[in-house]
Short mmCIF file of C-alpha atoms and ligand atoms in Angstrom, two decimals:
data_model
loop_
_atom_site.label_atom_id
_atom_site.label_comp_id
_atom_site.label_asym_id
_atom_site.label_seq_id
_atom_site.Cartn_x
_atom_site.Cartn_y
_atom_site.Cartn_z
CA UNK A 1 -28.30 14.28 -35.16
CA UNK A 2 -27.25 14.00 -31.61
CA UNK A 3 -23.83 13.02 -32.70
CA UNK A 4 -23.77 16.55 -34.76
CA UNK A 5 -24.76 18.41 -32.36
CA UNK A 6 -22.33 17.23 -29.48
CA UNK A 7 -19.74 17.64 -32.22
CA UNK A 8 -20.95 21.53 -32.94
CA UNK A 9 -20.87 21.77 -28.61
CA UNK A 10 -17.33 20.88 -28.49
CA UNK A 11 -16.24 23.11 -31.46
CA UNK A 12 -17.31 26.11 -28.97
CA UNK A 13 -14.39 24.86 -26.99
CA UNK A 14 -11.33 24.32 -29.92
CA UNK A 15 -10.30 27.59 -31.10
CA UNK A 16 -8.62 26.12 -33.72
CA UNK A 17 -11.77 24.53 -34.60
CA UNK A 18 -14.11 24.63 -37.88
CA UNK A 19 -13.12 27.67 -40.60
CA UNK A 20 -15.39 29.18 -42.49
CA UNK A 21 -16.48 26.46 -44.88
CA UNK A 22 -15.02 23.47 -43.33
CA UNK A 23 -16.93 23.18 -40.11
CA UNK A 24 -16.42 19.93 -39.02
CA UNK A 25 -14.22 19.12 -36.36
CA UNK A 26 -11.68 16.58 -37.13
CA UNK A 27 -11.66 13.32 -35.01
CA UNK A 28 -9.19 12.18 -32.82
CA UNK A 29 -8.43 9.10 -34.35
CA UNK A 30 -7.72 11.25 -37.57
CA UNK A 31 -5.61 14.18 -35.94
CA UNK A 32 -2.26 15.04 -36.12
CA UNK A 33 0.41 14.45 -33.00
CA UNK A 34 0.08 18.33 -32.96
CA UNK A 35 -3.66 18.47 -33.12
CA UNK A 36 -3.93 16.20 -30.62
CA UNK A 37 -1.44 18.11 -28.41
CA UNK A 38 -3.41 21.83 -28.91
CA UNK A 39 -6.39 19.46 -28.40
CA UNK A 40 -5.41 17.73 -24.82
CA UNK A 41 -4.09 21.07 -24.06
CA UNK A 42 -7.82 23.70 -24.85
CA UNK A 43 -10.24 21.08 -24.12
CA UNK A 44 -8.83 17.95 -22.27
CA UNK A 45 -7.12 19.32 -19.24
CA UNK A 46 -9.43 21.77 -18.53
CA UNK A 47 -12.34 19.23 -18.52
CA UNK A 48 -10.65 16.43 -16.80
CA UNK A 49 -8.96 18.67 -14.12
CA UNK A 50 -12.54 20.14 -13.32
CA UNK A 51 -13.52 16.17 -12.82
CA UNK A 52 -10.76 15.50 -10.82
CA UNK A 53 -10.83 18.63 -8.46
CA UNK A 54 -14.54 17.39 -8.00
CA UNK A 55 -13.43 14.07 -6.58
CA UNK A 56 -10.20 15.24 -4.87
CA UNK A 57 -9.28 18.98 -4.34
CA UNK A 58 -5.10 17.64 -4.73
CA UNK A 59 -5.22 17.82 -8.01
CA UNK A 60 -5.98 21.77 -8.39
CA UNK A 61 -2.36 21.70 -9.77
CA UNK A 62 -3.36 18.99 -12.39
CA UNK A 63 -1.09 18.82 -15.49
CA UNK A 64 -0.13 16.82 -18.28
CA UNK A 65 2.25 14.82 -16.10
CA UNK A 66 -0.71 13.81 -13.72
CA UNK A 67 -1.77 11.73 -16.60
CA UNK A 68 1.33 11.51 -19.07
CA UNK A 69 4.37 10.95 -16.36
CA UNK A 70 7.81 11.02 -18.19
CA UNK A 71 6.02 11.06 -21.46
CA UNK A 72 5.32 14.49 -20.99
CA UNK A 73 9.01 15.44 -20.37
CA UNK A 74 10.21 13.06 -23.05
CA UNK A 75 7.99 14.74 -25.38
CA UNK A 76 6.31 11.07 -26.61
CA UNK A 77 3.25 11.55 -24.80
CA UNK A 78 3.11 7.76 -25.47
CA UNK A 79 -0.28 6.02 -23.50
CA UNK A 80 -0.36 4.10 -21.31
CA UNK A 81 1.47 5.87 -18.85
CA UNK A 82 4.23 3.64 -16.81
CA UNK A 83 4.27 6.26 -14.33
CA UNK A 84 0.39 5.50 -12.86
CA UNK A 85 0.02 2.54 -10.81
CA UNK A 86 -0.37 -0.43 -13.03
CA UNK A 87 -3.72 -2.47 -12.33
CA UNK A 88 -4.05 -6.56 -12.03
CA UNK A 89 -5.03 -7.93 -15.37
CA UNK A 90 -6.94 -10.89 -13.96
CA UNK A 91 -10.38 -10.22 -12.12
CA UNK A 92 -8.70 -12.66 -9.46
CA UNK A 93 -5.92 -10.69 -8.78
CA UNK A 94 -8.22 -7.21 -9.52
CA UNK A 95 -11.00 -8.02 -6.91
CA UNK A 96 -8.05 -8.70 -4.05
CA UNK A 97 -6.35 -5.31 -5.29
CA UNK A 98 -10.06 -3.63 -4.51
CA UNK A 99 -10.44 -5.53 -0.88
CA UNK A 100 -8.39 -2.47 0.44
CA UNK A 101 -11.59 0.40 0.58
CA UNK A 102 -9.07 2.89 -0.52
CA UNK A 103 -8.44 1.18 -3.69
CA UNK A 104 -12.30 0.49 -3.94
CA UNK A 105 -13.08 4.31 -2.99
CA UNK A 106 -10.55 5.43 -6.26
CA UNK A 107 -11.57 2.28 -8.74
CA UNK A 108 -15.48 3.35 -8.56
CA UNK A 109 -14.74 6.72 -9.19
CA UNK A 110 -12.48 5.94 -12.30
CA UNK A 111 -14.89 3.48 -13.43
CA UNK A 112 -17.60 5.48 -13.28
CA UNK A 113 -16.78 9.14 -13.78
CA UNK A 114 -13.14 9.46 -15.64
CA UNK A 115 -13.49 6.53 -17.79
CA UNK A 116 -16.33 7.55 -19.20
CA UNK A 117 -15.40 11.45 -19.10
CA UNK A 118 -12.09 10.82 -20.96
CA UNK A 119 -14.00 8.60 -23.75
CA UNK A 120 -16.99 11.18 -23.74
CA UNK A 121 -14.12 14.16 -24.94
CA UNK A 122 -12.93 11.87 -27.03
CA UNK A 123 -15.36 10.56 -28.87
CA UNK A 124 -14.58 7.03 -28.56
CA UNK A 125 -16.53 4.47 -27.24
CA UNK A 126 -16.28 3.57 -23.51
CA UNK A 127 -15.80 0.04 -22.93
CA UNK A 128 -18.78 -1.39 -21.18
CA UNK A 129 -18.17 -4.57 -19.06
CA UNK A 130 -21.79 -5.83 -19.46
CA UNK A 131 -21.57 -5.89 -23.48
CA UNK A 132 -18.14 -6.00 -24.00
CA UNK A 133 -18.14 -3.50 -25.78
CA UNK A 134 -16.01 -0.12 -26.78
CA UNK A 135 -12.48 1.29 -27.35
CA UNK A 136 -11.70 3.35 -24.18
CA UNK A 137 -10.66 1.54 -20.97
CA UNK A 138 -8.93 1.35 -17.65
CA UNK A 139 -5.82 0.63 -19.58
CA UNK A 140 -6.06 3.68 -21.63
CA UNK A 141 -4.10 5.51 -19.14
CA UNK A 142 -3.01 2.68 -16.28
CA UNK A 143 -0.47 -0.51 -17.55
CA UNK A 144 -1.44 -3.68 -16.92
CA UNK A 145 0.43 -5.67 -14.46
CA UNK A 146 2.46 -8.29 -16.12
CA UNK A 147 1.19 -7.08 -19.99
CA UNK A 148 3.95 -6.13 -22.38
CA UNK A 149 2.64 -2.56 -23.63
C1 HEC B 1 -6.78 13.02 -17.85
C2 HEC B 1 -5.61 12.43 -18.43
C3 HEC B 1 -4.84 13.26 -19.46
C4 HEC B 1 -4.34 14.52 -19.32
C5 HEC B 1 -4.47 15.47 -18.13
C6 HEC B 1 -3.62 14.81 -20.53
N1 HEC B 1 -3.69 13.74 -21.39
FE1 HEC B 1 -2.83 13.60 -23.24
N2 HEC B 1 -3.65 11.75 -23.49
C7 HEC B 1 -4.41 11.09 -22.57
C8 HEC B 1 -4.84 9.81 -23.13
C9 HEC B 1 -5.70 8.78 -22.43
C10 HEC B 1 -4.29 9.75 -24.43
C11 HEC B 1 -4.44 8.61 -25.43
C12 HEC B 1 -5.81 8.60 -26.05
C13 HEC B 1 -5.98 7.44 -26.99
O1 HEC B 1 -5.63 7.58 -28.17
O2 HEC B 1 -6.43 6.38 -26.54
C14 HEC B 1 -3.54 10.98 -24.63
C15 HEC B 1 -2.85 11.28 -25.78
C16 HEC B 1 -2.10 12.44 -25.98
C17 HEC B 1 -1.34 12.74 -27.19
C18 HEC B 1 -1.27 11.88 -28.45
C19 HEC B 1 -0.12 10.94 -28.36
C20 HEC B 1 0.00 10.11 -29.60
O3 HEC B 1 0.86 9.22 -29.61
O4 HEC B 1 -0.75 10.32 -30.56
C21 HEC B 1 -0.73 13.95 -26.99
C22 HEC B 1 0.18 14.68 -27.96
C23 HEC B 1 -1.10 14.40 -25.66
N3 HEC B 1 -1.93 13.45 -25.07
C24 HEC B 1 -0.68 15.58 -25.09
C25 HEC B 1 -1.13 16.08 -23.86
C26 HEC B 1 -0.77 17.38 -23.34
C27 HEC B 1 0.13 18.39 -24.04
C28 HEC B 1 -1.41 17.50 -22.13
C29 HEC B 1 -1.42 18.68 -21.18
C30 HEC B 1 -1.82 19.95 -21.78
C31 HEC B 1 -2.16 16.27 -21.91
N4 HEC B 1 -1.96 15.43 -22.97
C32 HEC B 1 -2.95 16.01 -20.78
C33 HEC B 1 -4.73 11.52 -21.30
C34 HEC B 1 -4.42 12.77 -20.76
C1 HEC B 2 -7.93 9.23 -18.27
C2 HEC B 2 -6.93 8.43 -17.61
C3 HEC B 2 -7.38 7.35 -16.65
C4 HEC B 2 -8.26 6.32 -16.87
C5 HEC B 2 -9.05 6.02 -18.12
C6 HEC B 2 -8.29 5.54 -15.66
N1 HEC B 2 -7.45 6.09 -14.74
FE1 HEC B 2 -7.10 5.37 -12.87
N2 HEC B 2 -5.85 6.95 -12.49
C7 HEC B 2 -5.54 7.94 -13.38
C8 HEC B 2 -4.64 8.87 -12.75
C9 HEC B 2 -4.07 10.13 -13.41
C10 HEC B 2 -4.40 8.39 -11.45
C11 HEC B 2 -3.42 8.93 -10.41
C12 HEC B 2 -3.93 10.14 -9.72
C13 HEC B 2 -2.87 10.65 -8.76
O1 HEC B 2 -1.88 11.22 -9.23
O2 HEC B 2 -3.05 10.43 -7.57
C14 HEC B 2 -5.20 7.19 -11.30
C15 HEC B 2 -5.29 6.44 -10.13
C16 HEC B 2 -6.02 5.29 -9.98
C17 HEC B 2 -6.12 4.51 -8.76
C18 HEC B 2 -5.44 4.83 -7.43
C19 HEC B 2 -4.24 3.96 -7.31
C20 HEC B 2 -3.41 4.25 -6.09
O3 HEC B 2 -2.51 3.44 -5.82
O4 HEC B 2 -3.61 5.29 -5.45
C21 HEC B 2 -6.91 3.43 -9.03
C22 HEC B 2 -7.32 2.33 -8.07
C23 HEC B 2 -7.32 3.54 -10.42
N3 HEC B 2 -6.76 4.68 -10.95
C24 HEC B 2 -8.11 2.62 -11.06
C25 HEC B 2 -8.60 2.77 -12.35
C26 HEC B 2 -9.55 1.86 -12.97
C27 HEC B 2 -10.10 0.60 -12.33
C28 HEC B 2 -9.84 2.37 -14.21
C29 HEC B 2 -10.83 1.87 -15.23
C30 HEC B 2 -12.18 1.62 -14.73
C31 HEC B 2 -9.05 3.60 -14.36
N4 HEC B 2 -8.32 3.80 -13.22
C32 HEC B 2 -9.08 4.41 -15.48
C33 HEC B 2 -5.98 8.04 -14.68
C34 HEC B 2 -6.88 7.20 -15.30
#
């Protein structure tokens, strides 16, 4: 029910969503590299650059390269990106990285707000530390230091 009806919200956004009979939007697991482009271009940029500008008015010019790097230019759009900073891949090595408050200030904010947002518009499951649970993580979009990709 719920799941339907978040599904029917997001159609309002996809222009190239639902026809007359077939109203059910495809899912992003099962779309095509060029549904998936038309789809990061009408519904994810515009709702992760309105997050972003919320957090940090810098990225008001927010693209597909602020997520994508070379990927975008090379046309593979392959994730994740070895253009963003890779993160630690041991909680040793990630709770020294988030000493500096900087680092802590941006961390939190991914963690809580684009994580979540990103997995939200795409309908996959966020992971969630406590349960260990879900699809969509940190290293959706960031390497891993050290992990072969
Ligand atoms: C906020 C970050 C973000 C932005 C901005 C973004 N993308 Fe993406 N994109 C992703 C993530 C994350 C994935 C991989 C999702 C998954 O399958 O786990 C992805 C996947 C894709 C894919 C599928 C690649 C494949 O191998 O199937 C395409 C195509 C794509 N993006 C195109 C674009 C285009 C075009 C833009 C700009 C209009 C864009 N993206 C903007 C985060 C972003
Ligand atoms: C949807 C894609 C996406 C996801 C998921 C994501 N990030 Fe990010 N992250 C970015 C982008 C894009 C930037 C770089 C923004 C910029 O250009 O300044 C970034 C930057 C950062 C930075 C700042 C690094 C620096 O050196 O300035 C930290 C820290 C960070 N992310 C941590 C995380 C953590 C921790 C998670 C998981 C809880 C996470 N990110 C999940 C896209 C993502």
């Amino acid at each position: 029910m719920v799941m339907k009806r978040v599904l029917i919200a997001m159609c309002l956004f996809v222009a190239a969503c639902g026809g007359e009979e077939d109203d059910a939007p495809v899912a992003w697991e099962d779309m095509s590299f060029d549904q998936r482009f038309a789809f990061m271009e009408d519904v994810v940029l515009p709702e992760m650059k309105e997050t972003f500008v919320a957090f940090d008015a810098k990225f008001e010019g927010m693209t597909c390269v602020t997520c994508h790097g070379s990927g975008a230019a090379d046309g593979t759009f392959a994730m994740p990106s070895p253009d963003l900073p890779p993160l630690p891949a041991t909680e040793e090595a990630f709770a020294e990285y988030v000493k500096d408050p900087e680092i802590e200030r941006w961390g939190t904010w991914m963690f809580e707000t684009v994580m979540p947002r990103m997995a939200d518009v795409l309908q996959i499951a966020a992971y969630d530390p406590m349960t260990n649970t879900g699809d969509f993580s940190c290293n959706g979009c960031h390497t891993l230091e050290g992990v072969e990709q």
